[in-house]
């Protein structure tokens, strides 16, 4: 098992945001996480690269107990990439340097190697000639594709996507989704929170439905959309269908 | 009217105002950056020390700091400071307190998403500061830093009190001989005003150039 969560709880002060998460994820699985606002989807993702720290429970990634007191967080983050709703590109750096910064400084790549790889990734996300622009010269869809290239430059084997297309205009959603679709071929384990149904329906193999800090359905997208088991899931689906 | 000699005598004091300002800005920026780092460090005693430093230098009027250090260094520490030494010391340390707060405001104003993106790329705390946070913070606070420079320059007239021969003290010397209060102090006021206007204008041009190069504020 590549990712294993055992009875994970997280409290924000008095607020109990995750209430006993148990989850096993296999290498290469592509998982879509759905659920109403405030159900803890982002919090769950952010626990997997320790942007948030659970208050109770165990998380194993690649056999490492990542909540162990001597565990080196940067070691985990080297192979767990994250894509944010707001892109979070570095505005003072060019597109190229956004992508090469971490490979050079964290993985120790030489400039030429990092840049060569960055150019290849930009080609992959369809932005081959934008390397020397600054982020503020790009459209939202282009920014998110740069963010994807930046994460891929670390050669992650796990990619966390938190509403990667929610801040985008409809026509840009498609270009970003196309790029995400190509990642399947790379055997990257992906967990994505996305209200974009095309991700759940066309890309994901597995679907988690969360409610009030718990995973209340763990199933396939097909089964979930055609035959939801819980009343909460039915209510959720009714809502998004209108 | 003032004679050429009188005008020259008064204006020659300006070099001391410039000297105090330039040294205070340079040392104050270096020291201020250090204090800011201490203030933000996770070692509680260091952070507390930095906080006390800032509160002292911001809480006591500059004039009092000057007089106290100039006159108090000898009885307290056996240090015989010249007016210039005392001025440079006090202005640098005072400026450091303000600059450290400017830097701190700049650093804490950087969007949470920038920190998280840097974290998610496995950058260490130092790398995150060095490559992501500090460069953006410096761009953001550069107008405030220029403002601090202008303030220092204006306040540099205070050094006349501890007998450093700046423009103000030269003016006082002149006026005690020719009694031309209006002309002498008018000249001092006009000189400061022209200098400050010039600095403000340069600052505005710099800011425009920075904004043009690339927007820090969007995204
Ligand atoms: N840093 C925080 N401090 C306090 N409460 C928080 C914090 N982050 C999240 N929460 C709370 O925890 C709960 C879960 O938040 P989370 O962001 O995981 O929800 P979500 O499922 O991602 O929702 P959305 O669909 O709106 O993004 C929410 O009630 C939220 O208000
Ligand atoms: Mg969320």
Coordinates of C-alpha atoms and ligand atoms in Angstrom, one line a residue:
Chain A
X1 CA 0.0 0.0 0.0
X2 CA 1.5 3.3 -1.0
X3 CA -0.7 5.6 1.3
X4 CA -2.3 4.3 4.5
X5 CA -4.3 6.4 6.9
X6 CA -5.5 4.9 10.2
X7 CA -8.1 6.7 12.3
X8 CA -6.8 10.2 11.4
X9 CA -8.4 13.0 13.3
X10 CA -7.7 16.8 13.0
X11 CA -8.9 19.6 15.2
X12 CA -8.7 23.3 14.4
X13 CA -9.1 24.5 17.9
X14 CA -12.5 23.4 18.9
X15 CA -13.5 22.5 15.4
X16 CA -13.2 18.8 14.6
X17 CA -12.4 18.9 10.9
X18 CA -11.4 15.2 10.3
X19 CA -13.2 12.6 12.3
X20 CA -11.5 9.2 11.9
X21 CA -10.3 8.8 8.3
X22 CA -9.2 5.3 7.3
X23 CA -7.9 5.0 3.7
X24 CA -5.6 2.8 1.7
X25 CA -4.3 4.0 -1.7
X26 CA -2.4 1.8 -4.1
X27 CA 0.4 3.1 -6.4
X28 CA -1.0 4.6 -9.5
X29 CA -4.6 5.0 -8.3
X30 CA -6.5 8.1 -9.4
X31 CA -9.0 9.2 -6.8
X32 CA -11.6 11.8 -6.9
X33 CA -12.8 13.3 -3.7
X34 CA -16.2 14.9 -3.5
X35 CA -18.3 16.3 -0.7
X36 CA -20.1 19.4 0.5
X37 CA -18.2 22.6 1.4
X38 CA -16.5 22.3 4.8
X39 CA -16.6 18.5 4.8
X40 CA -12.8 18.3 5.2
X41 CA -11.7 17.5 1.6
X42 CA -8.9 20.1 1.5
X43 CA -7.8 19.3 5.0
X44 CA -7.5 15.6 4.1
X45 CA -5.3 16.4 1.1
X46 CA -3.2 18.8 3.1
X47 CA -2.5 16.2 5.7
X48 CA -0.8 14.0 3.0
X49 CA 2.0 16.5 2.5
X50 CA 1.8 17.8 6.1
X51 CA 0.6 21.3 5.3
X52 CA -1.7 20.3 8.1
X53 CA -0.8 18.0 11.0
X54 CA -3.4 15.5 12.2
X55 CA -4.0 15.7 16.0
X56 CA -4.5 11.9 16.2
X57 CA -4.0 8.8 14.1
X58 CA -1.3 7.4 11.8
X59 CA -0.3 8.1 8.2
X60 CA 2.1 5.9 6.3
X61 CA 3.5 6.9 2.9
X62 CA 5.8 4.5 1.1
X63 CA 6.2 2.7 4.4
X64 CA 7.3 5.8 6.3
X65 CA 5.4 6.9 9.3
X66 CA 5.2 10.5 8.3
X67 CA 3.8 11.6 11.7
X68 CA 6.8 10.2 13.5
X69 CA 8.6 12.8 15.6
X70 CA 11.9 12.4 13.8
X71 CA 10.5 12.2 10.3
X72 CA 12.0 14.7 7.8
X73 CA 9.1 16.6 6.2
X74 CA 11.0 17.7 3.2
X75 CA 11.8 14.1 2.4
X76 CA 8.1 13.5 2.1
X77 CA 7.5 16.6 0.1
X78 CA 10.1 15.8 -2.5
X79 CA 7.9 13.2 -4.0
X80 CA 4.4 14.5 -3.1
X81 CA 3.4 17.4 -5.4
X82 CA 0.5 19.7 -4.9
X83 CA -1.7 21.8 -7.2
X84 CA -3.6 24.7 -5.6
X85 CA -6.9 26.3 -6.6
X86 CA -5.1 29.7 -6.7
X87 CA -2.1 28.4 -8.6
X88 CA 0.4 30.0 -6.2
X89 CA 3.0 30.6 -8.8
X90 CA 6.0 32.7 -7.7
X91 CA 5.2 36.1 -9.2
X92 CA 8.8 37.4 -9.1
X93 CA 10.2 34.5 -11.1
X94 CA 9.8 33.7 -14.7
X95 CA 7.8 30.7 -15.8
X96 CA 11.1 28.8 -16.3
X97 CA 12.5 29.7 -12.9
X98 CA 9.2 28.8 -11.2
X99 CA 9.8 25.3 -12.6
X100 CA 13.6 25.0 -12.1
X101 CA 13.8 26.4 -8.6
X102 CA 13.0 23.3 -6.6
X103 CA 14.8 20.8 -8.9
X104 CA 18.0 22.8 -8.6
X105 CA 17.8 23.5 -5.0
X106 CA 16.1 20.5 -3.6
X107 CA 17.1 17.7 -6.0
X108 CA 20.5 19.2 -6.8
X109 CA 20.1 19.3 -10.6
X110 CA 22.5 21.3 -12.7
X111 CA 21.0 24.4 -14.3
X112 CA 21.2 23.0 -17.8
X113 CA 19.5 19.7 -16.8
X114 CA 16.8 21.5 -14.8
X115 CA 16.1 23.9 -17.7
X116 CA 16.1 21.1 -20.3
X117 CA 13.6 19.2 -18.2
X118 CA 11.5 22.4 -17.6
X119 CA 11.3 23.0 -21.4
X120 CA 10.2 19.4 -21.9
X121 CA 7.5 19.8 -19.3
X122 CA 6.3 23.1 -20.7
X123 CA 6.0 21.4 -24.0
X124 CA 4.0 18.6 -22.3
X125 CA 1.5 21.2 -20.9
X126 CA 1.3 23.1 -24.1
X127 CA 3.3 26.2 -23.1
X128 CA 6.5 25.7 -25.0
X129 CA 7.2 29.3 -25.9
X130 CA 6.1 30.9 -22.6
X131 CA 9.3 30.1 -20.6
X132 CA 10.5 33.7 -20.2
X133 CA 7.2 35.3 -19.2
X134 CA 6.3 36.2 -15.7
X135 CA 3.1 34.7 -14.2
X136 CA 1.1 37.9 -14.4
X137 CA 1.4 37.8 -18.2
X138 CA -0.4 34.4 -18.4
X139 CA -4.1 33.5 -18.4
X140 CA -5.5 31.5 -15.5
X141 CA -5.5 28.3 -17.5
X142 CA -1.9 28.9 -18.5
X143 CA -0.9 29.6 -14.9
X144 CA -2.4 26.4 -13.7
X145 CA -0.6 24.4 -16.4
X146 CA 2.7 26.1 -15.3
X147 CA 1.9 25.0 -11.7
X148 CA 1.4 21.5 -12.9
X149 CA 4.7 21.6 -14.8
X150 CA 6.3 23.0 -11.6
X151 CA 5.0 20.1 -9.5
X152 CA 6.0 17.5 -12.2
X153 CA 9.5 18.8 -12.3
X154 CA 10.1 17.2 -8.9
X155 CA 9.1 13.9 -10.4
X156 CA 6.5 13.2 -7.8
X157 CA 4.9 9.8 -7.4
X158 CA 1.9 11.3 -5.6
X159 CA 0.1 14.4 -6.8
X160 CA -2.5 16.2 -4.7
X161 CA -4.9 18.5 -6.6
X162 CA -7.1 20.8 -4.6
X163 CA -9.8 22.2 -6.9
X164 CA -7.4 22.8 -9.7
X165 CA -10.0 24.2 -12.0
X166 CA -12.3 26.0 -9.7
X167 CA -10.8 29.4 -10.3
X168 CA -10.9 29.1 -14.1
X169 CA -13.3 30.1 -16.8
X170 CA -15.1 27.2 -18.5
X171 CA -13.0 27.2 -21.7
X172 CA -9.8 27.0 -19.6
X173 CA -11.1 24.2 -17.5
X174 CA -10.9 22.0 -20.5
X175 CA -7.2 22.7 -21.3
X176 CA -6.2 22.0 -17.7
X177 CA -8.3 18.8 -17.6
X178 CA -6.6 17.6 -20.8
X179 CA -3.2 18.1 -19.2
X180 CA -4.3 16.3 -16.0
X181 CA -5.6 13.4 -18.1
X182 CA -2.2 12.9 -19.7
X183 CA -0.7 12.3 -16.2
X184 CA -2.4 9.0 -16.0
X185 CA 0.2 7.5 -18.3
X186 CA 2.9 8.4 -15.9
X187 CA 1.6 6.1 -13.2
X188 CA 1.4 9.0 -10.7
X189 CA -0.9 8.4 -7.8
X190 CA -3.4 11.2 -7.9
X191 CA -5.9 12.5 -5.3
X192 CA -8.0 15.3 -6.6
X193 CA -10.7 17.4 -5.0
X194 CA -12.7 18.7 -7.9
X195 CA -16.2 19.8 -8.6
X196 CA -15.4 19.2 -12.3
X197 CA -17.5 16.1 -13.0
X198 CA -15.4 15.2 -16.0
X199 CA -12.5 14.4 -13.7
X200 CA -14.6 12.0 -11.6
X201 CA -16.3 10.5 -14.6
X202 CA -13.4 10.2 -17.1
X203 CA -10.2 10.1 -15.2
X204 CA -10.7 8.8 -11.7
X205 CA -10.9 5.1 -11.0
X206 CA -12.1 5.5 -7.4
X207 CA -14.3 8.1 -5.7
X208 CA -14.4 9.1 -2.1
X209 CA -17.4 11.0 -0.8
X210 CA -16.8 13.0 2.4
X211 CA -19.2 14.5 4.8
X212 CA -18.5 16.2 8.2
X213 CA -14.9 15.0 8.4
X214 CA -15.5 11.4 7.4
X215 CA -15.4 9.3 4.2
X216 CA -18.9 8.0 4.0
X217 CA -18.6 6.4 0.5
X218 CA -15.6 4.8 -1.0
X219 CA -16.5 3.4 -4.4
X220 CA -16.2 3.7 -8.1
X221 CA -17.3 6.9 -9.9
X222 CA -19.8 4.8 -11.9
X223 CA -21.4 3.3 -8.8
X224 CA -21.4 6.6 -7.1
X225 CA -23.2 8.6 -9.8
X226 CA -25.7 5.8 -10.7
X227 CA -26.3 4.3 -7.3
X228 CA -25.3 6.4 -4.3
X229 CA -25.7 4.6 -1.1
X230 CA -26.1 7.3 1.5
X231 CA -28.8 10.0 1.7
X232 CA -26.1 12.6 2.0
X233 CA -24.6 11.6 -1.3
X234 CA -28.0 11.5 -2.9
X235 CA -28.7 15.0 -1.7
X236 CA -25.3 16.2 -2.9
X237 CA -25.9 14.7 -6.3
X238 CA -29.3 16.2 -6.6
X239 CA -27.8 19.6 -5.8
X240 CA -25.1 19.4 -8.5
X241 CA -27.5 18.2 -11.1
X242 CA -29.4 21.4 -11.0
Chain B
X1 CA 20.5 89.5 2.4
X2 CA 23.0 86.8 3.3
X3 CA 26.6 87.1 2.1
X4 CA 28.1 84.4 -0.1
X5 CA 30.3 83.4 2.8
X6 CA 27.4 83.1 5.2
X7 CA 25.5 81.0 2.7
X8 CA 28.5 78.8 2.1
X9 CA 29.1 78.4 5.8
X10 CA 25.5 77.3 6.5
X11 CA 25.3 74.9 3.5
X12 CA 28.6 73.3 4.3
X13 CA 26.9 71.8 7.3
X14 CA 24.7 69.8 5.0
X15 CA 27.5 67.3 4.4
X16 CA 27.1 66.1 8.0
X17 CA 23.3 65.6 7.6
X18 CA 24.0 63.6 4.5
X19 CA 26.7 61.6 6.2
X20 CA 24.6 60.7 9.2
X21 CA 21.6 59.8 6.9
X22 CA 23.7 57.6 4.5
X23 CA 25.5 55.7 7.3
X24 CA 22.3 55.3 9.3
X25 CA 20.5 53.9 6.3
X26 CA 23.2 51.5 5.4
X27 CA 24.0 50.2 8.9
X28 CA 20.3 50.4 9.9
X29 CA 19.3 48.2 6.9
X30 CA 21.9 45.6 7.8
X31 CA 21.2 45.6 11.5
X32 CA 17.4 45.9 10.8
X33 CA 17.5 42.8 8.6
X34 CA 19.3 41.0 11.4
X35 CA 16.9 42.1 14.0
X36 CA 14.0 41.1 11.8
X37 CA 15.4 37.6 11.4
X38 CA 15.8 37.3 15.2
X39 CA 12.3 38.6 15.7
X40 CA 10.9 35.9 13.3
X41 CA 13.1 33.1 14.5
X42 CA 11.6 30.2 16.4
X43 CA 14.1 30.6 19.3
X44 CA 11.9 32.4 21.8
X45 CA 14.6 34.3 23.8
X46 CA 16.1 35.8 20.5
X47 CA 12.7 36.9 19.3
X48 CA 12.0 38.5 22.7
X49 CA 15.4 40.3 22.6
X50 CA 14.6 41.7 19.2
X51 CA 11.1 42.8 20.4
X52 CA 12.6 44.6 23.4
X53 CA 15.2 46.3 21.1
X54 CA 12.5 47.6 18.8
X55 CA 10.3 48.8 21.6
X56 CA 13.1 50.7 23.2
X57 CA 14.2 52.5 20.1
X58 CA 10.7 53.3 19.0
X59 CA 9.5 54.2 22.4
X60 CA 12.0 56.9 23.3
X61 CA 12.2 60.2 21.3
X62 CA 15.2 60.4 19.1
X63 CA 16.3 63.7 20.6
X64 CA 16.5 62.0 24.1
X65 CA 18.4 59.0 22.7
X66 CA 21.0 61.4 21.2
X67 CA 21.5 63.5 24.3
X68 CA 21.5 60.4 26.6
X69 CA 24.0 58.4 24.5
X70 CA 26.3 61.4 23.8
X71 CA 26.4 62.5 27.5
X72 CA 25.9 59.2 29.2
X73 CA 28.4 57.1 27.4
X74 CA 31.3 58.5 29.3
X75 CA 30.1 58.2 32.9
X76 CA 28.4 54.9 32.2
X77 CA 30.9 53.1 30.0
X78 CA 34.0 55.3 30.0
X79 CA 33.4 55.8 26.3
X80 CA 34.3 59.3 25.1
X81 CA 32.1 59.7 22.0
X82 CA 32.6 62.6 19.6
X83 CA 29.3 64.3 18.4
X84 CA 29.7 62.5 15.0
X85 CA 30.3 59.1 16.6
X86 CA 27.3 59.5 18.9
X87 CA 25.1 60.7 16.0
X88 CA 26.1 57.8 13.7
X89 CA 25.6 55.3 16.5
X90 CA 22.2 56.5 17.6
X91 CA 20.8 57.1 14.1
X92 CA 21.9 53.7 12.9
X93 CA 20.5 51.8 15.9
X94 CA 17.3 53.8 15.7
X95 CA 16.9 53.3 12.0
X96 CA 17.5 49.5 12.5
X97 CA 14.5 49.4 14.8
X98 CA 12.2 50.9 12.2
X99 CA 13.7 49.0 9.3
X100 CA 13.2 45.7 11.1
X101 CA 9.6 46.4 11.5
X102 CA 9.3 47.4 7.9
X103 CA 10.9 44.1 6.8
X104 CA 8.7 42.2 9.2
X105 CA 5.6 43.8 7.8
X106 CA 6.8 42.9 4.3
X107 CA 7.5 39.3 5.2
X108 CA 4.2 38.7 7.0
X109 CA 2.3 40.4 4.2
X110 CA 3.3 37.7 1.7
X111 CA 0.4 35.6 0.7
X112 CA -0.1 32.3 2.6
X113 CA -0.2 30.5 -0.8
X114 CA 3.4 31.5 -1.5
X115 CA 4.6 29.8 1.7
X116 CA 2.5 26.8 1.0
X117 CA 3.7 26.4 -2.6
X118 CA 7.3 26.7 -1.3
X119 CA 6.6 24.1 1.3
X120 CA 4.9 21.7 -1.1
X121 CA 8.1 21.9 -3.3
X122 CA 10.2 20.6 -0.3
X123 CA 12.2 23.8 0.1
X124 CA 13.8 24.2 3.4
X125 CA 12.9 27.1 5.7
X126 CA 16.1 28.9 4.6
X127 CA 15.5 28.3 0.9
X128 CA 11.9 29.4 1.2
X129 CA 13.0 32.7 2.7
X130 CA 16.0 33.2 0.4
X131 CA 14.2 32.5 -2.9
X132 CA 10.6 33.1 -2.4
X133 CA 9.6 35.3 0.6
X134 CA 12.5 37.8 1.0
X135 CA 12.7 38.9 -2.7
X136 CA 9.0 39.6 -2.8
X137 CA 9.0 41.3 0.6
X138 CA 11.9 43.6 -0.5
X139 CA 10.0 44.7 -3.6
X140 CA 6.9 45.3 -1.5
X141 CA 8.6 47.4 1.2
X142 CA 10.9 49.4 -1.0
X143 CA 8.6 52.5 -0.9
X144 CA 8.5 52.2 2.9
X145 CA 12.3 52.0 3.0
X146 CA 12.7 55.2 0.9
X147 CA 10.2 56.8 3.2
X148 CA 12.4 55.8 6.2
X149 CA 15.4 57.4 4.4
X150 CA 13.5 60.7 4.0
X151 CA 12.5 60.6 7.6
X152 CA 16.1 60.0 8.8
X153 CA 17.3 62.9 6.6
X154 CA 14.7 65.3 8.1
X155 CA 15.5 64.1 11.7
X156 CA 19.2 64.5 11.1
X157 CA 18.8 68.1 12.0
X158 CA 18.6 66.9 15.6
X159 CA 22.3 66.3 15.8
X160 CA 22.8 70.0 16.1
X161 CA 21.7 69.6 19.8
X162 CA 24.8 67.5 20.6
X163 CA 27.0 70.1 18.8
X164 CA 27.6 68.3 15.5
X165 CA 28.2 71.0 12.9
X166 CA 25.3 70.1 10.6
X167 CA 23.3 72.7 8.6
X168 CA 21.2 73.6 11.6
X169 CA 24.1 74.3 13.9
X170 CA 25.9 76.2 11.2
X171 CA 22.8 78.3 10.9
X172 CA 22.6 78.9 14.6
X173 CA 26.2 80.0 14.6
X174 CA 25.6 82.4 11.8
X175 CA 22.4 83.9 13.2
X176 CA 24.1 84.6 16.5
X177 CA 26.4 86.9 14.7
X178 CA 24.2 88.6 12.1
X179 CA 20.7 88.3 13.7
X180 CA 19.1 87.6 10.3
X181 CA 16.7 85.1 11.6
X182 CA 14.3 85.0 8.7
X183 CA 17.0 84.7 6.0
X184 CA 19.1 82.1 7.8
X185 CA 16.3 79.8 9.0
X186 CA 14.5 80.4 5.7
X187 CA 17.5 79.1 3.9
X188 CA 17.7 76.0 6.1
X189 CA 14.0 75.3 5.6
X190 CA 14.2 75.7 1.9
X191 CA 17.3 73.5 1.6
X192 CA 15.5 70.6 3.5
X193 CA 12.4 71.1 1.4
X194 CA 14.2 70.9 -1.9
X195 CA 16.2 67.9 -0.8
X196 CA 13.1 66.0 0.4
X197 CA 11.2 66.9 -2.8
X198 CA 14.1 65.5 -4.9
X199 CA 14.2 62.3 -2.9
X200 CA 10.5 61.8 -3.1
X201 CA 10.6 62.3 -6.9
X202 CA 13.4 59.8 -7.2
X203 CA 11.5 57.3 -5.1
X204 CA 8.4 57.7 -7.3
X205 CA 10.4 57.0 -10.4
X206 CA 12.0 53.9 -8.8
X207 CA 8.7 52.6 -7.7
X208 CA 7.3 53.0 -11.2
X209 CA 10.2 51.2 -12.7
X210 CA 9.8 48.4 -10.2
X211 CA 6.1 48.0 -10.9
X212 CA 6.7 47.9 -14.6
X213 CA 9.3 45.2 -14.4
X214 CA 6.7 42.7 -12.9
X215 CA 3.7 42.9 -10.7
X216 CA 4.3 41.4 -7.3
X217 CA 0.8 42.0 -6.3
X218 CA -1.2 39.9 -8.7
X219 CA -1.6 36.1 -8.5
Ligands
LIG1 N1 -6.8 26.8 9.2 C1 -8.0 26.6 9.7 N2 -8.4 27.0 10.9 C2 -9.7 26.8 11.4 N3 -10.6 26.1 10.7 C3 -10.3 25.6 9.5 C4 -9.0 25.8 8.9 N4 -9.0 25.2 7.7 C5 -10.2 24.7 7.6 N5 -11.0 24.9 8.7 C6 -12.4 24.4 8.8 O1 -12.3 23.0 8.7 C7 -13.5 22.5 8.0 C8 -13.0 21.7 6.8 O2 -12.3 22.6 5.9 P1 -11.8 22.2 4.5 O3 -11.2 23.3 3.9 O4 -11.1 20.9 4.6 O5 -13.2 21.9 3.7 P2 -13.5 21.5 2.2 O6 -14.2 20.2 2.2 O7 -12.2 21.6 1.4 O8 -14.4 22.7 1.8 P3 -14.5 23.5 0.4 O9 -15.3 22.6 -0.6 O10 -15.3 24.7 0.7 O11 -13.1 23.8 0.0 C9 -14.2 23.7 7.6 O12 -15.3 23.8 8.5 C10 -13.3 24.9 7.8 O13 -14.0 26.0 8.2
LIG2 MG1 -11.4 22.9 0.0

